[in-house]
Structure formats: C-alpha cells, structure tokens
PDB file of C-alpha atoms in Angstrom:
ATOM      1  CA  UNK R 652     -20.838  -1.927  31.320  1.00 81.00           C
ATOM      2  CA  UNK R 653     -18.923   1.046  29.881  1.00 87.00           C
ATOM      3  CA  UNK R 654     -18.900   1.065  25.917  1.00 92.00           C
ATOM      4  CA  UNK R 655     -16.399   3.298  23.893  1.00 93.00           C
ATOM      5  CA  UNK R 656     -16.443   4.036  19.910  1.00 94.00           C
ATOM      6  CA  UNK R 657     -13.573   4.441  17.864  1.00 93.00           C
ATOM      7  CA  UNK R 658     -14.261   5.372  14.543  1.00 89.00           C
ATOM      8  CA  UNK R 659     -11.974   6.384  11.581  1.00 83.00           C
ATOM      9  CA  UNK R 660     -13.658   8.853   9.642  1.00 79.00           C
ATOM     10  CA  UNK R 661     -14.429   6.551   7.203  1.00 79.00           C
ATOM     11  CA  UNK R 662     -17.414   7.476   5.198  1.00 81.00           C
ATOM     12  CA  UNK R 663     -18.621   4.123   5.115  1.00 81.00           C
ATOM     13  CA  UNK R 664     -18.722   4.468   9.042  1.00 80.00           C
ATOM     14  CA  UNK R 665     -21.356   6.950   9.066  1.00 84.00           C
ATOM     15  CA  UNK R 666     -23.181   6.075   5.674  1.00 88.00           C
ATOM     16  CA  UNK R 667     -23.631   2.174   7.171  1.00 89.00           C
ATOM     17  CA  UNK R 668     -24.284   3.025  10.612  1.00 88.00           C
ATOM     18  CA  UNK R 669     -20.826   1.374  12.494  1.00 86.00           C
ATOM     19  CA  UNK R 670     -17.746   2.124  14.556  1.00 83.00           C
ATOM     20  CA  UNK R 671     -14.091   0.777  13.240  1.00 91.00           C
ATOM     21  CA  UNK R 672     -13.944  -0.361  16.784  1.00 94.00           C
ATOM     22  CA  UNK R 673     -15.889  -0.961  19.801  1.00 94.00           C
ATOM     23  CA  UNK R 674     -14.276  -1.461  23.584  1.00 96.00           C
ATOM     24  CA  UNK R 675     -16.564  -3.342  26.181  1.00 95.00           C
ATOM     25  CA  UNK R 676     -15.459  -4.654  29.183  1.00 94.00           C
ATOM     26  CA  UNK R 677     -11.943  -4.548  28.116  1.00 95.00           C
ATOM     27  CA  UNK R 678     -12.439  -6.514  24.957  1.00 97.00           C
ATOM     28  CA  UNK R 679     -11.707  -4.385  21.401  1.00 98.00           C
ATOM     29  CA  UNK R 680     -14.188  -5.119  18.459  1.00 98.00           C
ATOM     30  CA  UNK R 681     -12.388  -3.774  15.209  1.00 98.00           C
ATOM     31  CA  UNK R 682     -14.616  -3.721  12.431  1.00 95.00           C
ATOM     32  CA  UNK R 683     -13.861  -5.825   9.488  1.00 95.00           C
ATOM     33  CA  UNK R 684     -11.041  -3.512   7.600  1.00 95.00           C
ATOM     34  CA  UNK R 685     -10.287  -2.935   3.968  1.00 95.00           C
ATOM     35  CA  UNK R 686      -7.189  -0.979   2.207  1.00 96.00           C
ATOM     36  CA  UNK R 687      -8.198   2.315   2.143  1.00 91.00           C
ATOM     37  CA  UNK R 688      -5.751   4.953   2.980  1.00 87.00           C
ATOM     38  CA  UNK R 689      -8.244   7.005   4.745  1.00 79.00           C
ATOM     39  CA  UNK R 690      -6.121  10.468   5.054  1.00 80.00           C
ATOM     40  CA  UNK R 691      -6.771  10.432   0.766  1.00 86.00           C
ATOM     41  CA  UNK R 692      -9.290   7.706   0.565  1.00 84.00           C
ATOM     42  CA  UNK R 693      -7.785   6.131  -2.369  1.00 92.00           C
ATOM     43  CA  UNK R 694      -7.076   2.467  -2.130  1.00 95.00           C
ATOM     44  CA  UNK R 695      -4.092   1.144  -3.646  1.00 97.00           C
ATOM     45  CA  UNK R 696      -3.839  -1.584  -6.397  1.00 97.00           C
ATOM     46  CA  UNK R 697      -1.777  -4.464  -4.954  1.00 98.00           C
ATOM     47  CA  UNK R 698      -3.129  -6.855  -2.400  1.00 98.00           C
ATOM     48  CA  UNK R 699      -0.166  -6.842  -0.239  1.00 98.00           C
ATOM     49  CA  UNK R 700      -0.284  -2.788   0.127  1.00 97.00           C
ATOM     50  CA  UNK R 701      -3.914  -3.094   0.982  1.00 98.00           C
ATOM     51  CA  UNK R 702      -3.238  -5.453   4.007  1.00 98.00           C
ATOM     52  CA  UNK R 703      -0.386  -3.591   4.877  1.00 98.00           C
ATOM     53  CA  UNK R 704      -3.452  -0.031   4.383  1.00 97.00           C
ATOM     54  CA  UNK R 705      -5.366  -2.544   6.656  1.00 97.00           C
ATOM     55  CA  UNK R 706      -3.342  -3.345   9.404  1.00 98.00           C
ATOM     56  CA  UNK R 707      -2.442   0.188   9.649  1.00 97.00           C
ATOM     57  CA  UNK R 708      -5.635   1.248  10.263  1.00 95.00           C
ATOM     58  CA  UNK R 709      -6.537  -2.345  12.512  1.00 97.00           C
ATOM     59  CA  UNK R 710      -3.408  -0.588  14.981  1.00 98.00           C
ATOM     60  CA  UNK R 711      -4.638   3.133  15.015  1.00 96.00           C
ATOM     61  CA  UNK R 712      -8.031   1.743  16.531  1.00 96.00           C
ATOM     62  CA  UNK R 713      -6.529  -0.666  18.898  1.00 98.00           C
ATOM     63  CA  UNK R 714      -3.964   2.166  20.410  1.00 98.00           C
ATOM     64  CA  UNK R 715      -6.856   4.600  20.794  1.00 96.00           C
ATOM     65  CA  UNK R 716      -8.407   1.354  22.776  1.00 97.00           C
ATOM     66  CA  UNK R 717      -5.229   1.060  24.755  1.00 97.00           C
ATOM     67  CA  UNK R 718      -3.956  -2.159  22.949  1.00 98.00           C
ATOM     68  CA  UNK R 719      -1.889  -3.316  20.343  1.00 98.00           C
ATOM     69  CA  UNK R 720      -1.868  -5.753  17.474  1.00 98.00           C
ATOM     70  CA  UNK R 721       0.620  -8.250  20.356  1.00 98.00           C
ATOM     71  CA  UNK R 722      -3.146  -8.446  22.126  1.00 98.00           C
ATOM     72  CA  UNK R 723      -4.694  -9.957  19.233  1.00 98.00           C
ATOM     73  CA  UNK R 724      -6.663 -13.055  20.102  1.00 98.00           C
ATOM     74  CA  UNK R 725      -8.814 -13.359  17.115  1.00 98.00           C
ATOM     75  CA  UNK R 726      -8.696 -12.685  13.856  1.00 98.00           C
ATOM     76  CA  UNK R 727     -10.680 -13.366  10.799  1.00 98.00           C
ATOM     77  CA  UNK R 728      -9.491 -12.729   7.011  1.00 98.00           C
ATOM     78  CA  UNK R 729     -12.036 -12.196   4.120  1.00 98.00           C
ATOM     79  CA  UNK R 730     -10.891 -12.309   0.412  1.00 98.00           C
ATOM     80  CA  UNK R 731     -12.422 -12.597  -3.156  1.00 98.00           C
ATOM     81  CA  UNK R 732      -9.948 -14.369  -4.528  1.00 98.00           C
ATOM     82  CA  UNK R 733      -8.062 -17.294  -2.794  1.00 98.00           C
ATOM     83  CA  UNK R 734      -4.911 -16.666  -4.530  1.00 98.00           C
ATOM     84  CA  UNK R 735      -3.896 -13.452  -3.338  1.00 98.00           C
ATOM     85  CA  UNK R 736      -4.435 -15.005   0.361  1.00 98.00           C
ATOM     86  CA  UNK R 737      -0.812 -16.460   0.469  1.00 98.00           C
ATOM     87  CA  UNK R 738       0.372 -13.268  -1.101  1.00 98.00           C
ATOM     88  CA  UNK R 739      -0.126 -12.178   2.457  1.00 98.00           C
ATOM     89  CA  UNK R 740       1.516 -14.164   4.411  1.00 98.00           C
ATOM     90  CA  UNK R 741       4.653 -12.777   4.835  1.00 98.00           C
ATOM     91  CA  UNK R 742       2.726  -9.353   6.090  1.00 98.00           C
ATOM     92  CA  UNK R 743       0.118 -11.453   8.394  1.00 98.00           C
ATOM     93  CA  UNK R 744       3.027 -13.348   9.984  1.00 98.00           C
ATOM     94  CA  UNK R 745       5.064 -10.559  11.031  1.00 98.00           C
ATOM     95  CA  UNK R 746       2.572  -8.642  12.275  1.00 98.00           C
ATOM     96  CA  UNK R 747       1.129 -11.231  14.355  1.00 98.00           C
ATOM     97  CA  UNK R 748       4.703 -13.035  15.180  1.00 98.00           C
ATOM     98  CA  UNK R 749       3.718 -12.500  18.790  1.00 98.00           C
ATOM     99  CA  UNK R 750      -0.262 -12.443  19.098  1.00 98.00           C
ATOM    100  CA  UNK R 751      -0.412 -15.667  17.396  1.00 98.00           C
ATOM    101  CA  UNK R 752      -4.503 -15.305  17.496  1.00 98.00           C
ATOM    102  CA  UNK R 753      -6.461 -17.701  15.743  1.00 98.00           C
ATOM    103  CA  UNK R 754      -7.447 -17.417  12.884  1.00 98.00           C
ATOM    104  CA  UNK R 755     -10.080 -17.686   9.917  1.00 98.00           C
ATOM    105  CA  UNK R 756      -9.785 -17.450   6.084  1.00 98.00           C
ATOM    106  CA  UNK R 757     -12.967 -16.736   4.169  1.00 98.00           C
ATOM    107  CA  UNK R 758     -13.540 -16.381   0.424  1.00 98.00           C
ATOM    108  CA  UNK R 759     -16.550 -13.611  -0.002  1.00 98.00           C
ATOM    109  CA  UNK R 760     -17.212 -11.043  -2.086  1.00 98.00           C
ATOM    110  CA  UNK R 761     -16.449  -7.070  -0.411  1.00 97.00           C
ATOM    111  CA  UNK R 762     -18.187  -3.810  -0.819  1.00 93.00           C
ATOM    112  CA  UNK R 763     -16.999  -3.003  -3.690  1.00 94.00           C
ATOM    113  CA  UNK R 764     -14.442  -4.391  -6.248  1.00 96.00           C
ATOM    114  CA  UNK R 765     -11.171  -2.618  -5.563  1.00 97.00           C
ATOM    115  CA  UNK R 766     -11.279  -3.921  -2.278  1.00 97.00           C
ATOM    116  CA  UNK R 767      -8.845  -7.610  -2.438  1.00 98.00           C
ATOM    117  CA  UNK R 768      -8.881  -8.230   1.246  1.00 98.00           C
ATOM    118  CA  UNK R 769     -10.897  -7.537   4.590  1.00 98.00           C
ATOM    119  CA  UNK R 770     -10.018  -8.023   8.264  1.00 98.00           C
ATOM    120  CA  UNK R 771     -11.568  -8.324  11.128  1.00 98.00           C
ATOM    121  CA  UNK R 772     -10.239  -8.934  14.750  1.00 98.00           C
ATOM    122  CA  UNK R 773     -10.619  -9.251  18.459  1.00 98.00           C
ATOM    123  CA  UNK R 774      -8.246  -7.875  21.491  1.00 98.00           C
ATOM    124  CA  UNK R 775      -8.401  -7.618  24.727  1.00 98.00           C
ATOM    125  CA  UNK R 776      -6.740  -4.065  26.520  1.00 97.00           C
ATOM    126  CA  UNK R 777      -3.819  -5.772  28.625  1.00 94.00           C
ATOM    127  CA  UNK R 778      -4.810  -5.216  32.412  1.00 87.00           C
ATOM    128  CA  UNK R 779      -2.717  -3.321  34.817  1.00 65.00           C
TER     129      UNK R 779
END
C-alpha cells in the first residue's frame, strides 16, 4: 500500500505528531480542521470566517491529494457550542451542494478556546 502525507505547516502538526491529511489506497484522511489562517496563524473571531479558514485549508490538502471537496464522502463537524452550528449552514451547504457526504455534528470541547468549530472529512481521489 502506498501512503502519502500532506501536512500544512501547522505547528500543531509537528508539536502533536500528525499530518493534515493522509492518502492510502486512494482514500484522503484530512485531519480534523480548525480556523486558523495558517500563512499568519491568527484565527479570526466569527464562527462563520473560521469554517470558511477551515474549508480553505480542508481544499488545499485534498488538491495536493488529487481531489476536491465534490469527492467528499464523509464528513464530521465538532463544535463547543451548539448554537453557532446553524450559523454554518449556509457555508456547509454550498460547499458541499454536490458531495452531499454524510454527515456528523458533535458538541466537544477543542484545543484551545478561540477555536468555535472543527472538521474532519473523508474523500476518495476520483479514478481515471
């Protein structure tokens, strides 16, 4: 099985031990993703421009995998609060207005407190 990394840059990538993204047999592994603007690593206020930060980053990974957010067949949203989840919405169905994956809401705690939404998902590289 072939295995390829795809990492960010992130500090938290090399402090924790973790790629953003991992491809294996033609499936992508992204990472659960917060906000951060990584190019400045500051991480904006509202909820909506960290999902927006998130998805951003979500779509770097999955082009350097060959794939695009359209191959999403999974994907799993973490918040701490429940009311900024439908805050969201509008971003998390335009984005996926094709994929359609399915999906997961969770309510957690994240790293650390700035951080108002995390997502995670699962591709697969379109063949031929």
């Amino acid at each position: 099985m072939t295995v390829k990394h795809i990492r960010t840059g992130s500090p938290f990538e090399a402090n924790i031990g973790y790629s953003r993204a991992v491809v294996a047999d033609g499936w992508v592994f992204v990472a659960g993703t917060t906000g951060y603007d990584y190019a400045t690593m500051t991480m904006p206020e509202a909820v909506e421009d960290q999902c927006r930060n998130t998805f951003d980053t979500i779509a770097r990974a999955l082009a350097e995998a060959g794939a695009t957010l359209d191959d999403v067949v999974r994907v799993t949203y973490i918040l701490p609060d429940k009311a900024d989840w439908p805050k969201c919405w509008p971003i998390t169905s335009t984005v996926f207005a094709k994929a359609r994956p399915a999906a997961t809401m969770l309510v957690a705690d994240l790293q650390e407190e700035a951080m108002k939404i995390e997502i995670e998902v699962t591709a697969r590289v379109p063949q031929g």
